[in-house]
């Protein structure tokens, strides 16, 4: 058995190594763009601004929930927070379960509000922690510790089942989500962690009052693979390493529902380039999110690593928009994509 702090630390170390990504593709590689040889606009007039939950950000990328709850997590969260404050990007802290169990770990989360007084920051808690309802004082502690702008609930049954010490109780999570939606004034975002949200799951979440769904589909970080790396070989079970619905399949299914139900969809799970970002928006996403490339950039080169990654994403997205003849991301649509034969 390992402590939740060791687990969170292992996750950061393991996800930046090779071998923890799905072999299953996201599906973005099945498309290419409908090149416009007469864009009739200037590169410098193109903007990457994007809206989510009524707020305008400089770029359609949410830095996915990742860390907190152990000593070294504070500095990582500080880098993400400073960066998002400077670049006007939204981000989520990692699961705050550890600080609910041990109050002394609160600083590793609350540092984000010190470093990013104006940024959009989301709290994060697992669906399993909502079974039977989250006590009002704990919900308050979660939100107040970072003065959160939104609350993210993560669903990760695959990951939990691959962890010898993981949760085995999943009954009552939907009720828990419904309750938390009515207990908080904050918008509730529900995300998977890489195995995807199906149409059926999305409908149940919307019926529970959820306003934003982050599909977090398969094709990026595989939590079965991550957890398997933490086991001794005898305990590892690789049968589920490729389990999950590819990101593009989730996107296409949920975009049909978007027209009927009017919610906002974040595309994530294997978002690795501006090409993925643009394609996701063409296929119906309002915004995108990414985790592994961000933690990798920070581990390799700290704040500068993140700057280099972001500069490339931003330049490439502006180039893509120019080559499609679009002044902004709102113009991206399905007809900008062609399917490979
Ligand atoms: C180091 C690391 C830690 C993570 N911890 C959390 C977490 O605490 N809560 C959560 O909702 N998701 C967590 N995730 C999952 C990501 O937010 C994301 O949904 C998933 O990794 C798929 O995105 P990716 O393919 O861009 O990595 C974590 C991801 C990484 C890489």
mmCIF file of C-alpha atoms and ligand atoms in Angstrom:
data_model
loop_
_atom_site.group_PDB
_atom_site.id
_atom_site.type_symbol
_atom_site.label_atom_id
_atom_site.label_comp_id
_atom_site.label_asym_id
_atom_site.label_seq_id
_atom_site.Cartn_x
_atom_site.Cartn_y
_atom_site.Cartn_z
ATOM 1 C CA UNK A 1 0.000 0.000 0.000
ATOM 2 C CA UNK A 2 1.256 3.476 -0.762
ATOM 3 C CA UNK A 3 0.335 6.827 0.664
ATOM 4 C CA UNK A 4 -1.657 9.186 -1.589
ATOM 5 C CA UNK A 5 1.351 11.574 -1.517
ATOM 6 C CA UNK A 6 3.716 8.906 -2.914
ATOM 7 C CA UNK A 7 1.133 8.055 -5.548
ATOM 8 C CA UNK A 8 0.825 11.653 -6.776
ATOM 9 C CA UNK A 9 4.629 11.956 -6.858
ATOM 10 C CA UNK A 10 4.953 8.680 -8.824
ATOM 11 C CA UNK A 11 2.389 9.950 -11.337
ATOM 12 C CA UNK A 12 4.439 13.040 -12.187
ATOM 13 C CA UNK A 13 7.649 11.005 -12.530
ATOM 14 C CA UNK A 14 6.019 8.271 -14.633
ATOM 15 C CA UNK A 15 3.877 10.288 -17.031
ATOM 16 C CA UNK A 16 6.953 12.129 -18.348
ATOM 17 C CA UNK A 17 8.686 8.869 -19.272
ATOM 18 C CA UNK A 18 8.068 6.973 -22.486
ATOM 19 C CA UNK A 19 5.653 4.072 -22.373
ATOM 20 C CA UNK A 20 2.757 5.668 -20.512
ATOM 21 C CA UNK A 21 0.969 6.914 -23.626
ATOM 22 C CA UNK A 22 -1.718 4.943 -25.511
ATOM 23 C CA UNK A 23 -0.752 3.172 -28.732
ATOM 24 C CA UNK A 24 -4.387 3.731 -29.735
ATOM 25 C CA UNK A 25 -4.514 6.979 -31.729
ATOM 26 C CA UNK A 26 -6.759 9.887 -30.726
ATOM 27 C CA UNK A 27 -8.161 9.895 -34.278
ATOM 28 C CA UNK A 28 -6.966 13.406 -35.174
ATOM 29 C CA UNK A 29 -4.520 11.887 -37.670
ATOM 30 C CA UNK A 30 -7.507 10.783 -39.775
ATOM 31 C CA UNK A 31 -8.050 14.404 -40.849
ATOM 32 C CA UNK A 32 -6.151 17.086 -42.714
ATOM 33 C CA UNK A 33 -7.088 20.699 -43.338
ATOM 34 C CA UNK A 34 -8.860 22.208 -46.331
ATOM 35 C CA UNK A 35 -6.031 24.513 -47.413
ATOM 36 C CA UNK A 36 -7.111 27.992 -48.538
ATOM 37 C CA UNK A 37 -4.705 29.394 -51.122
ATOM 38 C CA UNK A 38 -6.482 32.757 -50.965
ATOM 39 C CA UNK A 39 -6.842 33.446 -47.240
ATOM 40 C CA UNK A 40 -7.412 37.196 -47.777
ATOM 41 C CA UNK A 41 -6.267 38.144 -44.286
ATOM 42 C CA UNK A 42 -3.004 39.117 -42.590
ATOM 43 C CA UNK A 43 -1.256 36.793 -40.131
ATOM 44 C CA UNK A 44 -0.877 39.625 -37.612
ATOM 45 C CA UNK A 45 -4.622 40.277 -37.550
ATOM 46 C CA UNK A 46 -5.399 36.677 -36.528
ATOM 47 C CA UNK A 47 -6.366 36.138 -32.879
ATOM 48 C CA UNK A 48 -6.363 32.942 -30.828
ATOM 49 C CA UNK A 49 -8.701 34.305 -28.141
ATOM 50 C CA UNK A 50 -11.356 31.842 -26.951
ATOM 51 C CA UNK A 51 -14.283 31.791 -24.536
ATOM 52 C CA UNK A 52 -15.172 29.302 -21.817
ATOM 53 C CA UNK A 53 -17.795 29.737 -19.096
ATOM 54 C CA UNK A 54 -18.320 33.341 -20.135
ATOM 55 C CA UNK A 55 -14.665 34.320 -19.751
ATOM 56 C CA UNK A 56 -12.281 35.217 -22.561
ATOM 57 C CA UNK A 57 -8.838 33.602 -22.591
ATOM 58 C CA UNK A 58 -5.834 34.252 -24.855
ATOM 59 C CA UNK A 59 -5.710 30.713 -26.219
ATOM 60 C CA UNK A 60 -8.161 27.742 -26.260
ATOM 61 C CA UNK A 61 -6.087 25.558 -23.924
ATOM 62 C CA UNK A 62 -6.958 24.619 -20.346
ATOM 63 C CA UNK A 63 -3.965 23.317 -18.384
ATOM 64 C CA UNK A 64 -5.454 20.051 -17.117
ATOM 65 C CA UNK A 65 -5.603 19.136 -13.452
ATOM 66 C CA UNK A 66 -2.396 17.454 -12.379
ATOM 67 C CA UNK A 67 -0.778 17.906 -9.070
ATOM 68 C CA UNK A 68 -0.721 18.947 -5.429
ATOM 69 C CA UNK A 69 -0.644 17.156 -2.108
ATOM 70 C CA UNK A 70 3.056 16.356 -1.637
ATOM 71 C CA UNK A 71 6.061 18.544 -0.879
ATOM 72 C CA UNK A 72 7.453 18.937 -4.422
ATOM 73 C CA UNK A 73 4.022 19.623 -5.919
ATOM 74 C CA UNK A 74 3.931 23.184 -4.571
ATOM 75 C CA UNK A 75 6.736 24.468 -6.856
ATOM 76 C CA UNK A 76 5.185 22.741 -9.916
ATOM 77 C CA UNK A 77 1.808 24.295 -9.163
ATOM 78 C CA UNK A 78 3.545 27.668 -8.652
ATOM 79 C CA UNK A 79 5.093 27.506 -12.155
ATOM 80 C CA UNK A 80 1.758 26.611 -13.772
ATOM 81 C CA UNK A 81 0.011 29.385 -11.849
ATOM 82 C CA UNK A 82 2.569 32.087 -12.725
ATOM 83 C CA UNK A 83 2.451 31.051 -16.352
ATOM 84 C CA UNK A 84 -1.346 31.038 -16.566
ATOM 85 C CA UNK A 85 -1.520 34.418 -14.839
ATOM 86 C CA UNK A 86 0.940 35.895 -17.371
ATOM 87 C CA UNK A 87 -0.673 34.315 -20.440
ATOM 88 C CA UNK A 88 -4.339 34.483 -19.421
ATOM 89 C CA UNK A 89 -4.934 30.717 -19.549
ATOM 90 C CA UNK A 90 -7.256 28.684 -17.311
ATOM 91 C CA UNK A 91 -5.965 25.774 -15.269
ATOM 92 C CA UNK A 92 -7.001 23.192 -12.722
ATOM 93 C CA UNK A 93 -5.099 21.974 -9.672
ATOM 94 C CA UNK A 94 -4.688 18.232 -9.139
ATOM 95 C CA UNK A 95 -7.002 16.224 -6.928
ATOM 96 C CA UNK A 96 -7.437 17.987 -3.578
ATOM 97 C CA UNK A 97 -8.340 14.763 -1.774
ATOM 98 C CA UNK A 98 -4.938 14.747 -0.025
ATOM 99 C CA UNK A 99 -5.528 18.160 1.583
ATOM 100 C CA UNK A 100 -8.968 17.095 2.779
ATOM 101 C CA UNK A 101 -7.336 14.127 4.511
ATOM 102 C CA UNK A 102 -4.342 16.112 5.811
ATOM 103 C CA UNK A 103 -4.833 19.850 6.220
ATOM 104 C CA UNK A 104 -1.059 20.485 6.387
ATOM 105 C CA UNK A 105 -0.903 19.804 2.607
ATOM 106 C CA UNK A 106 -3.168 22.754 1.796
ATOM 107 C CA UNK A 107 -0.189 25.043 0.986
ATOM 108 C CA UNK A 108 0.786 22.905 -2.024
ATOM 109 C CA UNK A 109 -2.544 23.985 -3.554
ATOM 110 C CA UNK A 110 -3.125 27.468 -2.126
ATOM 111 C CA UNK A 111 0.187 28.674 -3.580
ATOM 112 C CA UNK A 112 -1.605 28.892 -6.947
ATOM 113 C CA UNK A 113 -3.815 31.778 -5.831
ATOM 114 C CA UNK A 114 -0.791 33.617 -4.397
ATOM 115 C CA UNK A 115 0.982 33.298 -7.752
ATOM 116 C CA UNK A 116 -2.110 33.860 -9.895
ATOM 117 C CA UNK A 117 -4.440 36.358 -8.221
ATOM 118 C CA UNK A 118 -6.482 36.945 -11.388
ATOM 119 C CA UNK A 119 -6.283 33.642 -13.258
ATOM 120 C CA UNK A 120 -9.193 31.250 -13.740
ATOM 121 C CA UNK A 121 -8.414 28.319 -11.444
ATOM 122 C CA UNK A 122 -10.491 25.202 -10.909
ATOM 123 C CA UNK A 123 -10.639 22.975 -7.847
ATOM 124 C CA UNK A 124 -10.490 19.201 -8.360
ATOM 125 C CA UNK A 125 -11.976 16.230 -6.557
ATOM 126 C CA UNK A 126 -12.637 12.618 -7.521
ATOM 127 C CA UNK A 127 -16.140 11.338 -8.162
ATOM 128 C CA UNK A 128 -15.501 8.588 -5.608
ATOM 129 C CA UNK A 129 -15.091 11.238 -2.889
ATOM 130 C CA UNK A 130 -18.634 12.471 -3.604
ATOM 131 C CA UNK A 131 -20.385 9.191 -2.802
ATOM 132 C CA UNK A 132 -22.942 9.915 -0.092
ATOM 133 C CA UNK A 133 -22.287 13.679 -0.526
ATOM 134 C CA UNK A 134 -19.236 15.786 0.296
ATOM 135 C CA UNK A 135 -19.630 17.468 3.710
ATOM 136 C CA UNK A 136 -20.270 21.221 3.476
ATOM 137 C CA UNK A 137 -17.142 22.126 5.478
ATOM 138 C CA UNK A 138 -14.938 20.029 3.165
ATOM 139 C CA UNK A 139 -16.460 21.521 0.033
ATOM 140 C CA UNK A 140 -15.834 24.982 1.464
ATOM 141 C CA UNK A 141 -12.216 24.112 2.325
ATOM 142 C CA UNK A 142 -11.623 22.761 -1.166
ATOM 143 C CA UNK A 143 -12.904 25.879 -2.872
ATOM 144 C CA UNK A 144 -11.644 28.513 -0.431
ATOM 145 C CA UNK A 145 -8.087 27.183 -0.374
ATOM 146 C CA UNK A 146 -7.584 28.405 -3.952
ATOM 147 C CA UNK A 147 -10.532 30.826 -4.268
ATOM 148 C CA UNK A 148 -11.706 28.594 -7.097
ATOM 149 C CA UNK A 149 -13.602 29.827 -10.148
ATOM 150 C CA UNK A 150 -14.991 26.378 -10.975
ATOM 151 C CA UNK A 151 -15.073 22.890 -9.530
ATOM 152 C CA UNK A 152 -13.810 19.931 -11.529
ATOM 153 C CA UNK A 153 -14.978 16.425 -10.681
ATOM 154 C CA UNK A 154 -12.782 13.735 -12.191
ATOM 155 C CA UNK A 155 -14.008 10.279 -13.157
ATOM 156 C CA UNK A 156 -11.295 7.615 -13.254
ATOM 157 C CA UNK A 157 -12.719 4.118 -12.695
ATOM 158 C CA UNK A 158 -10.105 2.545 -14.981
ATOM 159 C CA UNK A 159 -7.227 4.096 -13.053
ATOM 160 C CA UNK A 160 -8.698 3.157 -9.670
ATOM 161 C CA UNK A 161 -9.218 -0.459 -10.737
ATOM 162 C CA UNK A 162 -5.632 -0.693 -11.967
ATOM 163 C CA UNK A 163 -4.340 0.546 -8.583
ATOM 164 C CA UNK A 164 -4.041 -2.207 -5.976
ATOM 165 C CA UNK A 165 -4.884 0.446 -3.355
ATOM 166 C CA UNK A 166 -7.468 2.196 -5.563
ATOM 167 C CA UNK A 167 -11.169 2.774 -4.909
ATOM 168 C CA UNK A 168 -13.544 -0.088 -5.604
ATOM 169 C CA UNK A 169 -16.760 1.814 -4.875
ATOM 170 C CA UNK A 170 -18.399 3.546 -7.811
ATOM 171 C CA UNK A 171 -22.071 3.333 -6.882
ATOM 172 C CA UNK A 172 -23.514 6.707 -5.957
ATOM 173 C CA UNK A 173 -21.077 8.945 -7.862
ATOM 174 C CA UNK A 174 -23.784 10.341 -10.165
ATOM 175 C CA UNK A 175 -25.948 11.250 -7.151
ATOM 176 C CA UNK A 176 -22.890 12.833 -5.571
ATOM 177 C CA UNK A 177 -22.360 14.955 -8.675
ATOM 178 C CA UNK A 178 -26.002 16.012 -8.712
ATOM 179 C CA UNK A 179 -25.723 17.027 -5.057
ATOM 180 C CA UNK A 180 -22.524 19.002 -5.500
ATOM 181 C CA UNK A 181 -24.040 20.874 -8.454
ATOM 182 C CA UNK A 182 -26.830 22.067 -6.156
ATOM 183 C CA UNK A 183 -24.523 22.664 -3.148
ATOM 184 C CA UNK A 184 -22.151 25.056 -4.914
ATOM 185 C CA UNK A 185 -22.609 28.301 -6.790
ATOM 186 C CA UNK A 186 -19.579 27.478 -8.924
ATOM 187 C CA UNK A 187 -19.921 25.901 -12.358
ATOM 188 C CA UNK A 188 -19.185 22.168 -12.209
ATOM 189 C CA UNK A 189 -16.963 20.650 -14.883
ATOM 190 C CA UNK A 190 -16.816 16.869 -15.132
ATOM 191 C CA UNK A 191 -13.811 15.258 -16.761
ATOM 192 C CA UNK A 192 -12.494 11.782 -17.439
ATOM 193 C CA UNK A 193 -8.766 11.183 -17.129
ATOM 194 C CA UNK A 194 -8.069 9.557 -20.495
ATOM 195 C CA UNK A 195 -10.625 6.800 -21.093
ATOM 196 C CA UNK A 196 -13.301 9.109 -22.524
ATOM 197 C CA UNK A 197 -16.881 10.244 -21.897
ATOM 198 C CA UNK A 198 -19.467 8.443 -24.030
ATOM 199 C CA UNK A 199 -22.753 9.892 -25.289
ATOM 200 C CA UNK A 200 -24.671 7.888 -22.654
ATOM 201 C CA UNK A 201 -22.452 9.164 -19.820
ATOM 202 C CA UNK A 202 -22.674 12.737 -21.123
ATOM 203 C CA UNK A 203 -26.481 12.629 -21.107
ATOM 204 C CA UNK A 204 -26.525 11.493 -17.484
ATOM 205 C CA UNK A 205 -24.060 14.233 -16.507
ATOM 206 C CA UNK A 206 -26.141 16.908 -18.221
ATOM 207 C CA UNK A 207 -29.275 15.627 -16.498
ATOM 208 C CA UNK A 208 -27.379 16.016 -13.205
ATOM 209 C CA UNK A 209 -26.825 19.727 -13.994
ATOM 210 C CA UNK A 210 -23.223 19.644 -15.202
ATOM 211 C CA UNK A 211 -22.401 22.641 -17.412
ATOM 212 C CA UNK A 212 -19.073 21.652 -18.949
ATOM 213 C CA UNK A 213 -17.834 18.219 -19.990
ATOM 214 C CA UNK A 214 -14.155 17.524 -20.604
ATOM 215 C CA UNK A 215 -14.152 14.350 -22.666
ATOM 216 C CA UNK A 216 -10.523 13.306 -21.860
ATOM 217 C CA UNK A 217 -10.558 10.476 -24.362
ATOM 218 C CA UNK A 218 -8.045 7.781 -25.219
ATOM 219 C CA UNK A 219 -4.943 8.513 -27.290
ATOM 220 C CA UNK A 220 -2.810 10.429 -24.789
ATOM 221 C CA UNK A 221 -1.858 9.369 -21.272
ATOM 222 C CA UNK A 222 -2.982 5.818 -20.462
ATOM 223 C CA UNK A 223 -3.690 5.521 -16.756
ATOM 224 C CA UNK A 224 -3.647 1.752 -16.987
ATOM 225 C CA UNK A 225 -0.067 1.993 -18.252
ATOM 226 C CA UNK A 226 0.890 4.538 -15.598
ATOM 227 C CA UNK A 227 -0.475 2.370 -12.798
ATOM 228 C CA UNK A 228 1.115 -0.758 -14.243
ATOM 229 C CA UNK A 229 4.518 0.929 -14.030
ATOM 230 C CA UNK A 230 3.932 1.345 -10.312
ATOM 231 C CA UNK A 231 3.399 -2.389 -9.745
ATOM 232 C CA UNK A 232 5.812 -5.225 -9.467
ATOM 233 C CA UNK A 233 5.648 -7.304 -12.660
ATOM 234 C CA UNK A 234 3.529 -9.978 -10.989
ATOM 235 C CA UNK A 235 0.775 -7.506 -10.193
ATOM 236 C CA UNK A 236 0.754 -5.660 -13.512
ATOM 237 C CA UNK A 237 -2.247 -6.255 -15.777
ATOM 238 C CA UNK A 238 -1.641 -4.975 -19.281
ATOM 239 C CA UNK A 239 -5.001 -6.166 -20.640
ATOM 240 C CA UNK A 240 -6.496 -2.726 -20.037
ATOM 241 C CA UNK A 241 -3.613 -0.573 -21.292
ATOM 242 C CA UNK A 242 -5.540 0.381 -24.451
ATOM 243 C CA UNK A 243 -9.006 0.552 -22.795
ATOM 244 C CA UNK A 244 -10.999 3.669 -23.598
ATOM 245 C CA UNK A 245 -12.878 5.613 -26.282
ATOM 246 C CA UNK A 246 -10.572 7.585 -28.603
ATOM 247 C CA UNK A 247 -10.842 11.354 -28.170
ATOM 248 C CA UNK A 248 -12.201 12.007 -31.677
ATOM 249 C CA UNK A 249 -14.986 9.430 -31.235
ATOM 250 C CA UNK A 250 -16.104 11.140 -28.006
ATOM 251 C CA UNK A 251 -15.927 14.527 -29.728
ATOM 252 C CA UNK A 252 -18.080 13.473 -32.663
ATOM 253 C CA UNK A 253 -20.693 11.769 -30.446
ATOM 254 C CA UNK A 254 -20.944 14.635 -27.991
ATOM 255 C CA UNK A 255 -20.993 17.362 -30.626
ATOM 256 C CA UNK A 256 -24.377 16.002 -31.763
ATOM 257 C CA UNK A 257 -25.653 16.392 -28.220
ATOM 258 C CA UNK A 258 -24.219 19.913 -27.986
ATOM 259 C CA UNK A 259 -26.753 21.186 -30.514
ATOM 260 C CA UNK A 260 -29.655 19.728 -28.482
ATOM 261 C CA UNK A 261 -28.479 20.447 -24.950
ATOM 262 C CA UNK A 262 -26.297 23.567 -25.174
ATOM 263 C CA UNK A 263 -23.347 22.752 -22.930
ATOM 264 C CA UNK A 264 -19.661 23.510 -23.372
ATOM 265 C CA UNK A 265 -17.295 20.741 -24.387
ATOM 266 C CA UNK A 266 -13.578 20.630 -23.653
ATOM 267 C CA UNK A 267 -11.587 18.241 -25.849
ATOM 268 C CA UNK A 268 -8.682 16.521 -24.152
ATOM 269 C CA UNK A 269 -6.799 13.263 -24.028
ATOM 270 C CA UNK A 270 -3.782 13.305 -26.345
ATOM 271 C CA UNK A 271 -3.896 16.970 -27.349
ATOM 272 C CA UNK A 272 -0.281 17.337 -28.431
ATOM 273 C CA UNK A 273 -0.139 20.113 -31.051
ATOM 274 C CA UNK A 274 -1.909 23.151 -32.456
ATOM 275 C CA UNK A 275 -3.129 20.830 -35.225
ATOM 276 C CA UNK A 276 -4.960 18.718 -32.618
ATOM 277 C CA UNK A 277 -6.369 21.889 -31.040
ATOM 278 C CA UNK A 278 -7.671 23.268 -34.344
ATOM 279 C CA UNK A 279 -9.111 19.900 -35.420
ATOM 280 C CA UNK A 280 -10.852 19.456 -32.056
ATOM 281 C CA UNK A 281 -12.508 22.863 -32.427
ATOM 282 C CA UNK A 282 -13.506 22.064 -36.025
ATOM 283 C CA UNK A 283 -15.176 18.898 -34.699
ATOM 284 C CA UNK A 284 -17.230 20.815 -32.128
ATOM 285 C CA UNK A 285 -15.101 21.500 -29.038
ATOM 286 C CA UNK A 286 -15.289 24.956 -27.406
ATOM 287 C CA UNK A 287 -11.904 24.587 -25.809
ATOM 288 C CA UNK A 288 -9.137 22.011 -25.416
ATOM 289 C CA UNK A 289 -7.025 20.813 -22.503
ATOM 290 C CA UNK A 290 -3.692 19.107 -22.083
ATOM 291 C CA UNK A 291 -1.744 17.528 -19.229
ATOM 292 C CA UNK A 292 1.285 15.381 -20.091
ATOM 293 C CA UNK A 293 3.112 17.817 -22.434
ATOM 294 C CA UNK A 294 2.800 20.531 -19.779
ATOM 295 C CA UNK A 295 4.271 18.493 -16.934
ATOM 296 C CA UNK A 296 6.992 17.207 -19.282
ATOM 297 C CA UNK A 297 7.964 20.755 -20.327
ATOM 298 C CA UNK A 298 8.107 21.870 -16.685
ATOM 299 C CA UNK A 299 10.134 18.871 -15.553
ATOM 300 C CA UNK A 300 12.605 19.420 -18.398
ATOM 301 C CA UNK A 301 12.996 23.186 -18.298
ATOM 302 C CA UNK A 302 10.715 24.777 -15.693
ATOM 303 C CA UNK A 303 8.908 28.002 -16.610
ATOM 304 C CA UNK A 304 11.008 28.401 -19.782
ATOM 305 C CA UNK A 305 9.997 24.923 -20.884
ATOM 306 C CA UNK A 306 6.374 25.906 -20.627
ATOM 307 C CA UNK A 307 7.047 29.160 -22.497
ATOM 308 C CA UNK A 308 8.710 27.283 -25.366
ATOM 309 C CA UNK A 309 5.815 24.808 -25.607
ATOM 310 C CA UNK A 310 3.202 27.571 -25.565
ATOM 311 C CA UNK A 311 5.028 29.763 -28.106
ATOM 312 C CA UNK A 312 5.067 26.889 -30.588
ATOM 313 C CA UNK A 313 1.377 26.081 -30.011
ATOM 314 C CA UNK A 314 0.379 29.726 -30.404
ATOM 315 C CA UNK A 315 2.439 30.361 -33.553
ATOM 316 C CA UNK A 316 1.191 27.146 -35.143
ATOM 317 C CA UNK A 317 -2.461 27.858 -34.340
ATOM 318 C CA UNK A 318 -2.153 31.351 -35.842
ATOM 319 C CA UNK A 319 -0.555 29.836 -38.951
ATOM 320 C CA UNK A 320 -3.324 27.239 -39.252
ATOM 321 C CA UNK A 321 -6.014 29.924 -38.914
ATOM 322 C CA UNK A 322 -4.277 32.048 -41.562
ATOM 323 C CA UNK A 323 -3.999 29.084 -43.952
ATOM 324 C CA UNK A 324 -7.716 28.453 -43.519
ATOM 325 C CA UNK A 325 -8.569 32.140 -44.023
ATOM 326 C CA UNK A 326 -10.044 32.527 -40.517
ATOM 327 C CA UNK A 327 -9.467 35.635 -38.357
ATOM 328 C CA UNK A 328 -10.337 33.751 -35.135
ATOM 329 C CA UNK A 329 -11.136 30.314 -33.755
ATOM 330 C CA UNK A 330 -14.911 30.866 -33.819
ATOM 331 C CA UNK A 331 -14.739 30.466 -37.588
ATOM 332 C CA UNK A 332 -13.316 26.930 -37.378
ATOM 333 C CA UNK A 333 -15.892 24.369 -38.485
ATOM 334 C CA UNK A 334 -16.309 20.861 -39.896
ATOM 335 C CA UNK A 335 -15.859 21.969 -43.494
ATOM 336 C CA UNK A 336 -12.255 22.993 -42.697
ATOM 337 C CA UNK A 337 -11.422 19.297 -42.398
ATOM 338 C CA UNK A 338 -11.005 16.595 -45.005
ATOM 339 C CA UNK A 339 -10.954 12.952 -44.075
ATOM 340 C CA UNK A 340 -8.027 10.879 -45.279
ATOM 341 C CA UNK A 341 -9.019 8.239 -47.806
HETATM 342 C C1 LIG B 1 1.064 13.912 -13.721
HETATM 343 C C2 LIG B 1 -0.415 13.872 -13.918
HETATM 344 C C3 LIG B 1 -1.257 13.909 -12.811
HETATM 345 C C4 LIG B 1 -2.654 13.922 -12.974
HETATM 346 N N1 LIG B 1 -3.473 14.072 -11.883
HETATM 347 C C5 LIG B 1 -4.795 14.312 -12.066
HETATM 348 C C6 LIG B 1 -5.633 14.702 -10.989
HETATM 349 O O1 LIG B 1 -5.201 14.813 -9.842
HETATM 350 N N2 LIG B 1 -6.948 14.964 -11.257
HETATM 351 C C7 LIG B 1 -7.463 14.857 -12.525
HETATM 352 O O2 LIG B 1 -8.635 15.167 -12.741
HETATM 353 N N3 LIG B 1 -6.696 14.458 -13.551
HETATM 354 C C8 LIG B 1 -5.382 14.200 -13.359
HETATM 355 N N4 LIG B 1 -4.597 13.859 -14.423
HETATM 356 C C9 LIG B 1 -5.228 13.549 -15.719
HETATM 357 C C10 LIG B 1 -5.162 14.707 -16.686
HETATM 358 O O3 LIG B 1 -5.819 15.840 -16.162
HETATM 359 C C11 LIG B 1 -5.728 14.340 -18.073
HETATM 360 O O4 LIG B 1 -7.117 14.183 -17.989
HETATM 361 C C12 LIG B 1 -5.128 13.077 -18.672
HETATM 362 O O5 LIG B 1 -3.758 12.941 -18.359
HETATM 363 C C13 LIG B 1 -5.287 13.036 -20.206
HETATM 364 O O6 LIG B 1 -4.665 14.141 -20.805
HETATM 365 P P1 LIG B 1 -3.228 14.044 -21.558
HETATM 366 O O7 LIG B 1 -3.341 12.965 -22.580
HETATM 367 O O8 LIG B 1 -3.017 15.409 -22.142
HETATM 368 O O9 LIG B 1 -2.181 13.709 -20.502
HETATM 369 C C14 LIG B 1 -3.200 13.835 -14.279
HETATM 370 C C15 LIG B 1 -2.333 13.787 -15.390
HETATM 371 C C16 LIG B 1 -0.966 13.800 -15.230
HETATM 372 C C17 LIG B 1 -0.084 13.753 -16.451
#
